[in-house]
Short mmCIF file of C-alpha atoms and ligand atoms in Angstrom, two decimals:
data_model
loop_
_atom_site.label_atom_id
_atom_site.label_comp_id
_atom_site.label_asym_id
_atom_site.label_seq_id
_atom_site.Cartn_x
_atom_site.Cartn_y
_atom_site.Cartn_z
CA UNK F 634 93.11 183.42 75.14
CA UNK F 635 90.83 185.54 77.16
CA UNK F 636 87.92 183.22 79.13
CA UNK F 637 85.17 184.50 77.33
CA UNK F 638 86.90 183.28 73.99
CA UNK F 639 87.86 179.78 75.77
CA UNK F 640 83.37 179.89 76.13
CA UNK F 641 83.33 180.87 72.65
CA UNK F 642 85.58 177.85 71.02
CA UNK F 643 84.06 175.40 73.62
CA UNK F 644 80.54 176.35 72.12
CA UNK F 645 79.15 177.01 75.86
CA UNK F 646 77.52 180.44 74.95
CA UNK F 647 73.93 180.94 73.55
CA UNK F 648 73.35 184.74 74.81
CA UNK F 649 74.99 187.47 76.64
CA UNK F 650 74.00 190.67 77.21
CA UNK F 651 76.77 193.15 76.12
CA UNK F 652 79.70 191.03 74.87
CA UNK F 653 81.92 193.70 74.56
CA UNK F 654 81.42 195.03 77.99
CA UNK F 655 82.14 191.62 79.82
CA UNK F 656 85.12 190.85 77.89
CA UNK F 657 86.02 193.84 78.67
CA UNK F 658 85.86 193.44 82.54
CA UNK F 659 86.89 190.24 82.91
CA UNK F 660 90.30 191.41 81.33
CA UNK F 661 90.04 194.35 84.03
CA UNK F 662 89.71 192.63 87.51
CA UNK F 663 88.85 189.24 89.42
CA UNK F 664 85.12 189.12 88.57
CA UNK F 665 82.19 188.28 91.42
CA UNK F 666 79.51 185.69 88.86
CA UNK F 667 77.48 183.19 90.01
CA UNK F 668 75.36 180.65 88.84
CA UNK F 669 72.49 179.54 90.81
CA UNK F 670 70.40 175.64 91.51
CA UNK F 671 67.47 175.17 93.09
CA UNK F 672 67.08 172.00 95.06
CA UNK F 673 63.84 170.11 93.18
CA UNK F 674 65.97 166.30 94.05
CA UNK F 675 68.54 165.21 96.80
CA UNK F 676 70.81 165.23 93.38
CA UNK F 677 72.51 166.82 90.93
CA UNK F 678 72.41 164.65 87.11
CA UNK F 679 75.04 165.33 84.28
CA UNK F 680 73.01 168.71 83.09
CA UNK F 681 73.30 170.65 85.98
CA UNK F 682 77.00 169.85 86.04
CA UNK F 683 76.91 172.57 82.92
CA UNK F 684 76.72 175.82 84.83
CA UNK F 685 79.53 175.06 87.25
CA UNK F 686 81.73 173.72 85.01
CA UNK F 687 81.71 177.16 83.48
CA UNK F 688 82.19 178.64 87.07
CA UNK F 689 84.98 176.53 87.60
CA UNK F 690 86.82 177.82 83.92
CA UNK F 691 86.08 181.22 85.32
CA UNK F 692 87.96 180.25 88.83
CA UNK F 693 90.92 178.94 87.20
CA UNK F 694 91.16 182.05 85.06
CA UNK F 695 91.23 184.13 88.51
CA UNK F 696 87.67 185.46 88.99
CA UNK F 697 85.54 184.52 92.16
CA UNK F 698 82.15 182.23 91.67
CA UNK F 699 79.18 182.12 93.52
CA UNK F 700 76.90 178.96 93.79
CA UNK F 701 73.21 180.00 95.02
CA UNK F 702 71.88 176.72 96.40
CA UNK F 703 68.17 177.89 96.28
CA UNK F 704 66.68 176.57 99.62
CA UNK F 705 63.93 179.81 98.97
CA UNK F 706 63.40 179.90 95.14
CA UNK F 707 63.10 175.99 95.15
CA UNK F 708 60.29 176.30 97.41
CA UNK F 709 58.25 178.04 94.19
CA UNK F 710 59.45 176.30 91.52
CA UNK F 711 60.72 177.97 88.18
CA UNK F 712 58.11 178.18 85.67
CA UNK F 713 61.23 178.98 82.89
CA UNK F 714 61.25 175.41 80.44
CA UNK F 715 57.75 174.20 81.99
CA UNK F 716 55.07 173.48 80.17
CA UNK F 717 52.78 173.35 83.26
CA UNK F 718 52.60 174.45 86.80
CA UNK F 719 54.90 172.82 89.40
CA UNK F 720 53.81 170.73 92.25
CA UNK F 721 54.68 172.17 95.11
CA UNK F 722 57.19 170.61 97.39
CA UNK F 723 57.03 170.53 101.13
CA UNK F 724 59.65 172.52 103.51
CA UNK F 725 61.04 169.81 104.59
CA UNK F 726 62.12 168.22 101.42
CA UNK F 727 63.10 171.18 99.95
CA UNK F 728 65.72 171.42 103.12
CA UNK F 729 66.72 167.71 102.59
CA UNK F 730 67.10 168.32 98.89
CA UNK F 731 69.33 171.54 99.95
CA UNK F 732 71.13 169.76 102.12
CA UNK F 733 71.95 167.33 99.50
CA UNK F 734 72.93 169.42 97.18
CA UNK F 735 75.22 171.62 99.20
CA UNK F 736 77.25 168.60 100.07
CA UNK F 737 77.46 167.62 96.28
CA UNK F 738 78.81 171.15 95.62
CA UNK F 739 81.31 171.01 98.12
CA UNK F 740 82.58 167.61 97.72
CA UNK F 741 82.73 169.14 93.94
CA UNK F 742 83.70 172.79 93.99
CA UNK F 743 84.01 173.88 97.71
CA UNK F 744 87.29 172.60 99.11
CA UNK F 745 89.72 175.33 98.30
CA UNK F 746 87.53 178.22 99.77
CA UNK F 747 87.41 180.00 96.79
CA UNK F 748 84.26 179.08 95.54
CA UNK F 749 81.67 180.23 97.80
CA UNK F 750 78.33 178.67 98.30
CA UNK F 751 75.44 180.48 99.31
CA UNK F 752 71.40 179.91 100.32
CA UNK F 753 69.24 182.29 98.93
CA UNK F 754 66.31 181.12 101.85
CA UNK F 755 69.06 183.22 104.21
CA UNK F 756 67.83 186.52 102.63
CA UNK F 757 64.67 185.81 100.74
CA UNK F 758 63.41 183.97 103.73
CA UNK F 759 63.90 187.50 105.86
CA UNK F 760 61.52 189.76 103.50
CA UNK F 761 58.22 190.75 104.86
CA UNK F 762 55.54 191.02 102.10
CA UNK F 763 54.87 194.55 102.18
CA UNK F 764 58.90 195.02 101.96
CA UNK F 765 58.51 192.43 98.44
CA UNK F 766 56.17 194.79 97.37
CA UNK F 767 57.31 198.43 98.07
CA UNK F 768 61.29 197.43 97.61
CA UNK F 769 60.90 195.55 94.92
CA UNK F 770 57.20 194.86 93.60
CA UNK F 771 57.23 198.48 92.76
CA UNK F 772 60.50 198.38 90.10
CA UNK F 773 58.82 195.61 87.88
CA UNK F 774 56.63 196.28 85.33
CA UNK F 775 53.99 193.78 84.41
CA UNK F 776 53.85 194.48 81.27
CA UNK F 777 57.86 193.52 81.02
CA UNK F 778 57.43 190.52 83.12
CA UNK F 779 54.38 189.06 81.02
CA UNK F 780 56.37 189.76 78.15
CA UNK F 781 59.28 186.97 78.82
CA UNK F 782 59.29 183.90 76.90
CA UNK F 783 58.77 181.78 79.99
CA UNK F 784 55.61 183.67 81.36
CA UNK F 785 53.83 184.45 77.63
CA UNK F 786 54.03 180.63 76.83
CA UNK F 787 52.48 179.93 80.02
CA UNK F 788 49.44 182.62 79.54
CA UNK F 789 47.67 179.51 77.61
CA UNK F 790 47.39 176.75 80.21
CA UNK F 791 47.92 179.75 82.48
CA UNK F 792 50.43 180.56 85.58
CA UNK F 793 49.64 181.15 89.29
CA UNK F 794 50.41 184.16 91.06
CA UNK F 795 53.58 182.30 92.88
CA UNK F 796 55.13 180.74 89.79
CA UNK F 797 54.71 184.28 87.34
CA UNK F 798 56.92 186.33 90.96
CA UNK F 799 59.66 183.80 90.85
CA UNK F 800 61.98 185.74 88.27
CA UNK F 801 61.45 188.56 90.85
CA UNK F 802 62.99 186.22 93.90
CA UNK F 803 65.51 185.70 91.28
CA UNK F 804 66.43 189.11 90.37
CA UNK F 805 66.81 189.88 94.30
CA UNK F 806 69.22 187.73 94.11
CA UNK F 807 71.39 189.15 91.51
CA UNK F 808 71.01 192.42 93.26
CA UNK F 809 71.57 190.82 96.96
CA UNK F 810 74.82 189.04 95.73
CA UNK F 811 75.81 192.63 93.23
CA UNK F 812 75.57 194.76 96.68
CA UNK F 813 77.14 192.45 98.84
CA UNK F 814 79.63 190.36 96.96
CA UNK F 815 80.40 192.64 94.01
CA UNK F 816 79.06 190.01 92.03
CA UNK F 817 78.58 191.46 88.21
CA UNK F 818 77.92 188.47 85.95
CA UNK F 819 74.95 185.42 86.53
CA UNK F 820 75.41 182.26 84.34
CA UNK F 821 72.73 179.91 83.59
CA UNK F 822 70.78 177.28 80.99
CA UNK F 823 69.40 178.77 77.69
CA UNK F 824 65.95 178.43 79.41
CA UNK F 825 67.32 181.83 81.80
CA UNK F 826 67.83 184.46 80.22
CA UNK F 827 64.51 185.97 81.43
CA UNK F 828 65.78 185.40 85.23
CA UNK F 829 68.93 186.71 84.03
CA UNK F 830 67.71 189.98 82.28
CA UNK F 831 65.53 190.36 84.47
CA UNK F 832 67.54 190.78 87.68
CA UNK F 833 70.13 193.48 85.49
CA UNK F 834 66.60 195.33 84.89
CA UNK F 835 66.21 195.18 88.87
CA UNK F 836 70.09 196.37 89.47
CA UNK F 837 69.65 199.29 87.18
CA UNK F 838 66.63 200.64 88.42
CA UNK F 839 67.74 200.22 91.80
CA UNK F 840 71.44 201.22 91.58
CA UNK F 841 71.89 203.47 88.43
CA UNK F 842 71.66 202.29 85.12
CA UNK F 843 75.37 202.26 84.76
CA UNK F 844 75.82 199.36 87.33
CA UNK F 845 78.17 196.66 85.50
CA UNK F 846 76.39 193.89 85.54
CA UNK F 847 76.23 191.13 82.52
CA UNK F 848 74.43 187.86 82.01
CA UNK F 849 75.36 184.93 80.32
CA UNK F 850 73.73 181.80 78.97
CA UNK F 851 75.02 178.28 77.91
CA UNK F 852 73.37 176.77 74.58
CA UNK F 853 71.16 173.80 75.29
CA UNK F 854 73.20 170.85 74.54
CA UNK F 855 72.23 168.70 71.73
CA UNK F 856 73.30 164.72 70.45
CA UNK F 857 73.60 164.26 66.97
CA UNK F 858 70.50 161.45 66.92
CA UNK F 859 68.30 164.51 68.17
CA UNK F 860 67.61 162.46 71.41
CA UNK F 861 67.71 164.26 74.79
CA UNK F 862 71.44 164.56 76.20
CA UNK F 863 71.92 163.15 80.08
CA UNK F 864 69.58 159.73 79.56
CA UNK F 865 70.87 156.53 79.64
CA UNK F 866 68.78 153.32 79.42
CA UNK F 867 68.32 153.58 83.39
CA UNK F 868 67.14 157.56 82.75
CA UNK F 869 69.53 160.48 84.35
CA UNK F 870 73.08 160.26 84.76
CA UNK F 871 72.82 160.94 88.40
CA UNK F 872 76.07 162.48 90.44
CA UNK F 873 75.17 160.96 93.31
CA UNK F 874 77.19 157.05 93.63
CA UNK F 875 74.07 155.75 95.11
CA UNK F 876 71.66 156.36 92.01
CA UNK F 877 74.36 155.59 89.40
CA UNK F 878 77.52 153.84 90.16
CA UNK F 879 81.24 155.49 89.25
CA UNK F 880 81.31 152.51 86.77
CA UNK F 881 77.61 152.85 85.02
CA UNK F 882 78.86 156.94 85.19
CA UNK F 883 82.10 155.94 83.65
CA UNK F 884 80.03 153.29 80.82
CA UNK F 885 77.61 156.48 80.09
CA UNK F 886 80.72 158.14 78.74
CA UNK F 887 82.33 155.50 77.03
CA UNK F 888 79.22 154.94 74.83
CA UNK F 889 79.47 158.80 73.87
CA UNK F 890 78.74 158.87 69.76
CA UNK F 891 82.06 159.89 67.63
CA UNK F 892 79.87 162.60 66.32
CA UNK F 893 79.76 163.60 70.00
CA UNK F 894 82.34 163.45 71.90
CA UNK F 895 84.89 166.07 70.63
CA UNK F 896 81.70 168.15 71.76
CA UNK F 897 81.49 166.40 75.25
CA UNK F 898 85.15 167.16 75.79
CA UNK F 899 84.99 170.94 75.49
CA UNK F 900 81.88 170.94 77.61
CA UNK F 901 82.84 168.36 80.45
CA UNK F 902 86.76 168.57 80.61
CA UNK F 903 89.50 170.97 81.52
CA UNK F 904 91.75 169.67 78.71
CA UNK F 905 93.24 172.35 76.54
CA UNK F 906 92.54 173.26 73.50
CA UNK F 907 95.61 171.40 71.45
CA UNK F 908 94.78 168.32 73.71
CA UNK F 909 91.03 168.15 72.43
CA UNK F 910 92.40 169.11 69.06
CA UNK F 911 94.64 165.93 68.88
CA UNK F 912 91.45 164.05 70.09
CA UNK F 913 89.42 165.14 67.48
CA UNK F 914 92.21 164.17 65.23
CA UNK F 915 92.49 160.34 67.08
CA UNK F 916 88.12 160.10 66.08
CA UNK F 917 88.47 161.29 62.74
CA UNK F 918 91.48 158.79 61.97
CA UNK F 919 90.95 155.45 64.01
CA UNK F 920 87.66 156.03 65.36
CA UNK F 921 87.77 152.59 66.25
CA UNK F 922 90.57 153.13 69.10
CA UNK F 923 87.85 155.26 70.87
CA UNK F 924 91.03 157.28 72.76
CA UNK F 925 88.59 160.27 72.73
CA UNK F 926 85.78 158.34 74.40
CA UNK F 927 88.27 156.81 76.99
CA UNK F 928 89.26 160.62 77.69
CA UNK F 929 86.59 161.66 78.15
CA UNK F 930 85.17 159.17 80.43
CA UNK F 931 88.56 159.06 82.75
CA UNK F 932 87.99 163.04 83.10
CA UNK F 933 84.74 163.32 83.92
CA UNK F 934 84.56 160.87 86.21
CA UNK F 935 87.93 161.41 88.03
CA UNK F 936 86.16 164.67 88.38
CA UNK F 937 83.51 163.52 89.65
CA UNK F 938 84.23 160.65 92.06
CA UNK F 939 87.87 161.04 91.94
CA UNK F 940 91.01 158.78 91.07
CA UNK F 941 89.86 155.73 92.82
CA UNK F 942 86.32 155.38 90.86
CA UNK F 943 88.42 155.70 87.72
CA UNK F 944 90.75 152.69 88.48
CA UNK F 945 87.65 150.82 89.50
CA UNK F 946 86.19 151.62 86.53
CA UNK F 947 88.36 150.05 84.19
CA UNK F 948 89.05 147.55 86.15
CA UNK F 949 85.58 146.01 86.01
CA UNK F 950 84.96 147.03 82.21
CA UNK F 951 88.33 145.41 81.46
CA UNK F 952 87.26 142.10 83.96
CA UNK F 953 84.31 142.16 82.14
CA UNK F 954 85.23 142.06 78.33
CA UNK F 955 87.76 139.58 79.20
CA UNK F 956 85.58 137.27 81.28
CA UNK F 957 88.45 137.03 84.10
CA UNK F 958 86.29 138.17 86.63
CA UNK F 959 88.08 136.58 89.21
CA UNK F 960 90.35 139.86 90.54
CA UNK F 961 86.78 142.21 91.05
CA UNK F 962 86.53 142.92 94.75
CA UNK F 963 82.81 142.43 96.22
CA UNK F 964 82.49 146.50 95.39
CA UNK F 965 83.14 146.48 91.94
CA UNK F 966 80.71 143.32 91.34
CA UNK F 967 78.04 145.78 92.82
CA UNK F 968 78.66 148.36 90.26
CA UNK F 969 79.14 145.91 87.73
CA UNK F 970 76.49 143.85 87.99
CA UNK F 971 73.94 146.27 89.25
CA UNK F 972 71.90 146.22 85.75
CA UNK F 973 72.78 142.52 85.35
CA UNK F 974 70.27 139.88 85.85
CA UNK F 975 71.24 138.11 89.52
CA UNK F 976 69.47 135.70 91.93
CA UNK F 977 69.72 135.36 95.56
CA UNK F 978 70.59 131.92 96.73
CA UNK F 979 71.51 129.49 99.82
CA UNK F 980 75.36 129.37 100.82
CA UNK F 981 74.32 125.33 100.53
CA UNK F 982 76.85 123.16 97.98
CA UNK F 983 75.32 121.51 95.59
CA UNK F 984 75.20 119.44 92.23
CA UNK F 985 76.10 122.67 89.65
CA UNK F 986 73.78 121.03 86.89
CA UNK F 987 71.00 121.41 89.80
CA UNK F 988 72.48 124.27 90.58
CA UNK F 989 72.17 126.02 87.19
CA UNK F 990 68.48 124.47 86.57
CA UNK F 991 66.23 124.49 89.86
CA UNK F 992 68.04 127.09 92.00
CA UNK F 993 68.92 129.54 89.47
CA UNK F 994 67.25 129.30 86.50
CA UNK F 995 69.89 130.33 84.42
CA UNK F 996 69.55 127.02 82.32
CA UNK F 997 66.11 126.31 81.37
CA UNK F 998 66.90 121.78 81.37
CA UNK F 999 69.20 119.91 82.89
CA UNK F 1000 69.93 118.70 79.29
CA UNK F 1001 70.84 122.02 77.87
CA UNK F 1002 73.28 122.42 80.98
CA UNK F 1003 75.24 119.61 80.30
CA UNK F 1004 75.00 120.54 76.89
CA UNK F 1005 76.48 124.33 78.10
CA UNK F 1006 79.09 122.38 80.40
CA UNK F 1007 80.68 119.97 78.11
CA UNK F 1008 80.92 122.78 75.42
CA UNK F 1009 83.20 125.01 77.52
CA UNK F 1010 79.95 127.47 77.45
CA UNK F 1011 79.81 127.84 81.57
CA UNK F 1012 82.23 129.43 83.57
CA UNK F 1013 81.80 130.44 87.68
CA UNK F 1014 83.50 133.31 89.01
CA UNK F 1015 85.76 133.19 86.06
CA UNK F 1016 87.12 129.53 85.68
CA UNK F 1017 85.89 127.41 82.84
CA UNK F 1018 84.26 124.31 84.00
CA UNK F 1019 83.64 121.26 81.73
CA UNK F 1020 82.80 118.58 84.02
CA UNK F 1021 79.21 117.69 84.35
CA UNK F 1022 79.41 115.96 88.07
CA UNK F 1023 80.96 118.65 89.48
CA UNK F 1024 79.80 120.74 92.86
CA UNK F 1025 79.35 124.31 93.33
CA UNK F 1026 79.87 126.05 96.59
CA UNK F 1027 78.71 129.50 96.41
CA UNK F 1028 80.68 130.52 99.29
CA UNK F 1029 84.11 129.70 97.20
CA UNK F 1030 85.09 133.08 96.26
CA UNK F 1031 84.48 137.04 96.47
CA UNK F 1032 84.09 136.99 100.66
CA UNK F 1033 81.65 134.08 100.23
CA UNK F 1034 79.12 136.95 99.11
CA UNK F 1035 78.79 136.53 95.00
CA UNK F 1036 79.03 133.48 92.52
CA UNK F 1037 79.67 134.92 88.91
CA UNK F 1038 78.42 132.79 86.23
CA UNK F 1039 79.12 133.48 82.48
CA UNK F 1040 76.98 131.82 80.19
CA UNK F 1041 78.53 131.54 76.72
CA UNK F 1042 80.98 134.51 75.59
CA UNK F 1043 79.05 137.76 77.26
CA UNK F 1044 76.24 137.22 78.83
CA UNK F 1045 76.64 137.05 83.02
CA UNK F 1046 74.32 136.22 85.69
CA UNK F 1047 75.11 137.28 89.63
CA UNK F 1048 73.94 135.18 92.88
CA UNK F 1049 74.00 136.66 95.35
CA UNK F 1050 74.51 134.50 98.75
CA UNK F 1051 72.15 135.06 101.84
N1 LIG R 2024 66.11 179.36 88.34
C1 LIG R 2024 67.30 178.56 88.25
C2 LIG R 2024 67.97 178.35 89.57
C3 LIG R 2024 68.36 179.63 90.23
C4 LIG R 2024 67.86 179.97 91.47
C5 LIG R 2024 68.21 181.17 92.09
C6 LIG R 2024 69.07 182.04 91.42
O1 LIG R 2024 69.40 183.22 91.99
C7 LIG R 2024 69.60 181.72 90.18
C8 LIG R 2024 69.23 180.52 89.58
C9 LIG R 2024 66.94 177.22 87.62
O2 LIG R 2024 65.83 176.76 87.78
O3 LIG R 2024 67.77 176.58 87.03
#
């Protein structure tokens, strides 16, 4: 199956601009395409992970992708999917943010040297204005450029001058990356295809309107409740460990809807075709076993954050469920418990009725705690206990850094010790 029909049966393209003309070249030769980001955070979330995804597919059919990190175009801000003008954001986080997001691309696509990563600030940076505007001012048309979707539903609440010339910094870009890296096909959100055609506008007028050159855009992905894909109760499903955890990355998966997730798997994996297909098969018949949401969840995130966050992973949600929360290591109770209500307490022993009531306020009375107690209903880090007089010392277990208590079947509470 050629790539462009792998796109086709994963549902990953919306547009392109001469179908038969790509498929045709990509059968032809290792094909130059990039994609490009532009650094408005210090991370990537879940949606941008779209794009590359598809650059990766290309690279293990053979052809050569391009990430443009956009250290110049993120300094103006994309009007395309905005309802209003950006804020503008200084130099210097729009270097951190670059910085950021070159490391995330590496760590992710960058080790094997055949995915290159580029900055578009190293060219766009080196244009003098009157070279913008007799090079390349003079090859757009206004008329065009007013014309795209993204500018004329901006003409209302209106555009500045900076914002409407960023699908020209774009185009140069195409063309910089067609002249020197043979580059002939630019991938990108539903919300680009003006950026996109716009650029092959640029190449043709600039190089002969029988340049090669295609573009290529991935449908906006849709859940079947008709609520925004990416959120989770905490917002974005960051890449970055520090925002969201490998295990609150791995849970976001897990809670994918049936009437998802055989979607999810064409987008987010590199399983094949019969795999997904006996997936699809495992929803339809014991939906209940959710193998397809476990899939999915060990793929994406072993992607992601590699073997290690997946074993972690399962190893907490398993710990968890089970209430034998006794084998976490002090790392996992971070992930774990990091949307979990927790306290911060003394390493001091003391009475565990006193201990539940005054210094933790998990138990509103001391009456309710024995109650809790002598019903079985309280366990710390993982062992029943039943006896009313006993002690707790919160230095017992996990380094002498957590106490886990379990109230009842599910719900847990973390101290931390100071
Ligand atoms: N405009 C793209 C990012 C981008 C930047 C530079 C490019 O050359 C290509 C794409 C976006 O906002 O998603």
């Amino acid at each position: 199956m050629s790539i462009i029909d792998e796109l086709k049966w994963r549902g990953a393209i919306n547009q392109q601009t001469d179908e038969a003309g790509l498929s045709e070249l990509v059968a032809q030769k290792a094909v130059g395409l990039y994609a490009g980001i532009d650094p408005t955070g210090d991370s990537m979330h879940i949606g941008h992970l779209i794009p590359f995804m598809i650059l990766k597919r290309f690279q293990l059919a053979g052809h050569r992708p391009y990430i443009v990190i956009g250290g110049a175009t993120g300094s103006i801000g994309d009007p395309s999917g905005k309802k209003s003008e950006r804020k503008l954001q200084t130099m210097d986080q729009v270097r951190h943010n670059q910085d950021c997001l070159t490391a995330q691309m590496e760590h992710l696509f960058g080790q094997d040297g055949s995915f290159k990563i580029v900055n578009n600030y190293d060219w766009l940076s080196k244009l003098s204005l009157l070279d913008f505007l007799r090079d390349y001012g003079k090859l757009f048309n206004v008329n065009t450029m007013l014309n795209k979707e993204i500018v004329a539903s901006r003409l209302e609440v209106g555009i500045s001058y900076t914002e409407f010339t960023y699908q020209i910094l774009q185009s140069i870009d195409f063309l910089h990356l067609y002249q020197h890296e043979d580059v002939q096909l630019q991938i990108g959100g539903a919300d680009q295809w003006g950026n996109i055609t716009s650029g092959i506008d640029l190449i043709h007028r600039q190089e002969g309107a029988d340049a090669k050159v295609y573009g290529l855009t991935i449908p906006l992905l849709l859940k079947a409740d008709g609520t925004k894909f990416g959120k989770s109760e905490g917002g974005n499903v960051w890449l970055d460990p520090k925002k969201t955890s490998p295990y609150e990355f791995y849970q976001f998966w897990i809670n994918t809807d049936d009437r998802d997730v055989v979607k999810f798997l064409k987008y987010f994996t590199f399983l094949s075709q019969d795999e997904i297909q006996d997936l699809a098969t495992a929803v339809a018949t014991h939906p209940e076993k959710r193998e397809a949401q476990t899939r999915l969840a060990e793929e994406v995130t072993e992607f992601v954050h590699g073997h290690q966050a997946v074993v972690e992973a399962k190893h907490i949600t398993k710990a968890l469920f089970s209430g034998d929360v006794a084998a976490l290591t002090a790392s996992e109770i971070e992930q774990g418990f990091k949307n979990m209500p927790s306290v911060t307490v003394s390493s001091d022993k003391q009475g565990l009725v006193e201990w539940l009531v005054d210094t933790t306020q998990i138990e509103s009375s001391r009456r309710q705690a024995r109650e809790d107690i002598t019903n079985g209903a309280i366990r710390i880090n993982g062992e029943k206990v039943t006896d009313t007089n006993a002690e707790i010392d919160p230095t017992s277990a996990f380094e002498g850094k957590f106490v886990i208590v379990r109230r009842g079947k599910k719900r847990y509470f973390l101290a931390r010790v100071q």
